[in-house]
C-alpha cells in the first residue's frame, strides 16, 4: 500500500509500478524473471495476478 506522495509510493503507483508486498527484493526479482520468461502476457499483468492471488 503506497503511503507517501512527493516522490514516494503514491507517485510510483500512479506511474504504474507493481508493488511486491511482503516479498523480499530477491524474491520479487526472481518472480519478475519467471514472468518475463514464462508468459506471453505483459509481465506487469502476470506479476500482478500472482501477487493478488
Coordinates of N, CA and C in Angstrom, one line a residue:
X1 N 0.9 -1.2 0.0 CA 0.0 0.0 0.0 C 0.9 1.2 0.0
X2 N 0.8 2.0 -1.1 CA 1.6 3.2 -1.1 C 1.2 4.2 -0.1
X3 N 2.2 4.9 0.5 CA 2.0 5.7 1.7 C 2.3 7.2 1.4
X4 N 3.4 7.5 0.8 CA 3.9 8.8 0.8 C 3.8 9.4 -0.6
X5 N 3.5 10.7 -0.7 CA 3.5 11.4 -2.0 C 4.8 12.1 -2.1
X6 N 4.9 13.0 -3.1 CA 6.1 13.8 -3.3 C 7.4 12.9 -3.6
X7 N 7.2 12.0 -4.5 CA 8.3 11.1 -4.9 C 8.3 9.7 -4.2
X8 N 7.3 9.5 -3.4 CA 7.2 8.2 -2.7 C 6.3 7.2 -3.4
X9 N 5.7 6.3 -2.6 CA 4.9 5.2 -3.2 C 3.7 5.6 -4.0
X10 N 3.1 6.7 -3.6 CA 1.9 7.2 -4.3 C 2.3 7.5 -5.7
X11 N 3.4 8.3 -5.9 CA 3.8 8.6 -7.2 C 4.2 7.4 -8.1
X12 N 4.8 6.5 -7.4 CA 5.2 5.2 -8.1 C 4.0 4.5 -8.6
X13 N 3.0 4.4 -7.7 CA 1.7 3.7 -8.1 C 1.1 4.4 -9.3
X14 N 1.0 5.7 -9.3 CA 0.4 6.5 -10.4 C 1.2 6.2 -11.7
X15 N 2.5 6.0 -11.6 CA 3.3 5.8 -12.8 C 3.2 4.3 -13.3
X16 N 2.5 3.5 -12.5 CA 2.3 2.1 -12.9 C 3.2 1.1 -12.3
X17 N 3.9 1.4 -11.2 CA 4.8 0.5 -10.5 C 3.9 -0.7 -9.9
X18 N 4.5 -1.9 -10.0 CA 3.9 -3.0 -9.4 C 4.6 -3.3 -8.1
X19 N 3.8 -3.3 -6.9 CA 4.4 -3.5 -5.6 C 4.5 -4.9 -5.3
X20 N 5.5 -5.4 -4.6 CA 5.8 -6.8 -4.3 C 5.2 -7.2 -3.0
X21 N 4.6 -6.4 -2.3 CA 4.0 -6.7 -1.0 C 5.1 -7.2 0.0
X22 N 4.9 -8.4 0.5 CA 5.8 -8.9 1.5 C 7.0 -9.7 0.9
X23 N 7.2 -9.7 -0.4 CA 8.3 -10.4 -1.0 C 9.6 -9.7 -0.7
X24 N 10.7 -10.4 -0.5 CA 12.0 -9.8 -0.4 C 12.4 -9.3 -1.8
X25 N 13.4 -8.4 -1.9 CA 13.8 -7.9 -3.2 C 14.2 -9.1 -4.1
X26 N 14.9 -10.1 -3.5 CA 15.4 -11.2 -4.3 C 14.2 -12.0 -4.8
X27 N 13.2 -12.2 -4.0 CA 12.0 -13.0 -4.4 C 11.3 -12.2 -5.5
X28 N 11.1 -10.9 -5.4 CA 10.4 -10.1 -6.4 C 11.2 -10.2 -7.7
X29 N 12.5 -10.1 -7.7 CA 13.3 -10.2 -8.9 C 13.2 -11.5 -9.6
X30 N 13.2 -12.6 -8.8 CA 13.0 -13.9 -9.4 C 11.6 -14.1 -10.0
X31 N 10.6 -13.6 -9.3 CA 9.2 -13.6 -9.8 C 9.1 -12.9 -11.1
X32 N 9.8 -11.7 -11.2 CA 9.7 -11.0 -12.5 C 10.5 -11.7 -13.6
X33 N 11.6 -12.3 -13.3 CA 12.3 -13.1 -14.3 C 11.5 -14.3 -14.8
X34 N 10.8 -15.0 -13.9 CA 10.0 -16.1 -14.3 C 8.8 -15.6 -15.2
X35 N 8.2 -14.5 -14.8 CA 7.1 -13.9 -15.5 C 7.5 -13.5 -16.9
X36 N 8.7 -12.9 -17.0 CA 9.2 -12.5 -18.4 C 9.5 -13.7 -19.3
X37 N 9.9 -14.7 -18.7 CA 10.3 -15.9 -19.4 C 9.1 -16.8 -19.8
X38 N 8.1 -16.8 -18.9 CA 7.1 -17.9 -19.0 C 5.8 -17.4 -19.6
X39 N 5.6 -16.2 -19.8 CA 4.2 -15.7 -20.3 C 4.3 -14.8 -21.5
X40 N 3.3 -14.9 -22.3 CA 3.2 -14.0 -23.4 C 2.4 -12.8 -23.0
X41 N 1.8 -12.8 -21.9 CA 1.1 -11.6 -21.4 C 2.1 -10.6 -21.0
X42 N 1.7 -9.4 -20.7 CA 2.6 -8.4 -20.2 C 3.1 -8.8 -18.8
X43 N 4.4 -8.6 -18.6 CA 5.0 -9.0 -17.3 C 4.3 -8.4 -16.1
X44 N 3.9 -7.1 -16.2 CA 3.2 -6.4 -15.1 C 1.9 -7.1 -14.8
X45 N 1.2 -7.5 -15.9 CA -0.1 -8.1 -15.7 C 0.0 -9.5 -15.0
X46 N 1.0 -10.3 -15.5 CA 1.2 -11.6 -14.9 C 1.7 -11.5 -13.4
X47 N 2.6 -10.6 -13.1 CA 3.1 -10.5 -11.7 C 1.9 -10.0 -10.9
X48 N 1.2 -9.0 -11.3 CA 0.0 -8.5 -10.5 C -0.9 -9.6 -10.2
X49 N -1.2 -10.5 -11.2 CA -2.1 -11.6 -11.0 C -1.6 -12.6 -9.9
X50 N -0.3 -12.8 -10.0 CA 0.3 -13.7 -9.0 C 0.3 -13.1 -7.6
X51 N 0.6 -11.8 -7.5 CA 0.7 -11.2 -6.2 C -0.7 -11.0 -5.6
X52 N -1.7 -10.8 -6.4 CA -3.1 -10.7 -5.9 C -3.7 -12.0 -5.5
X53 N -3.1 -13.1 -5.9 CA -3.6 -14.4 -5.5 C -4.3 -15.0 -6.6

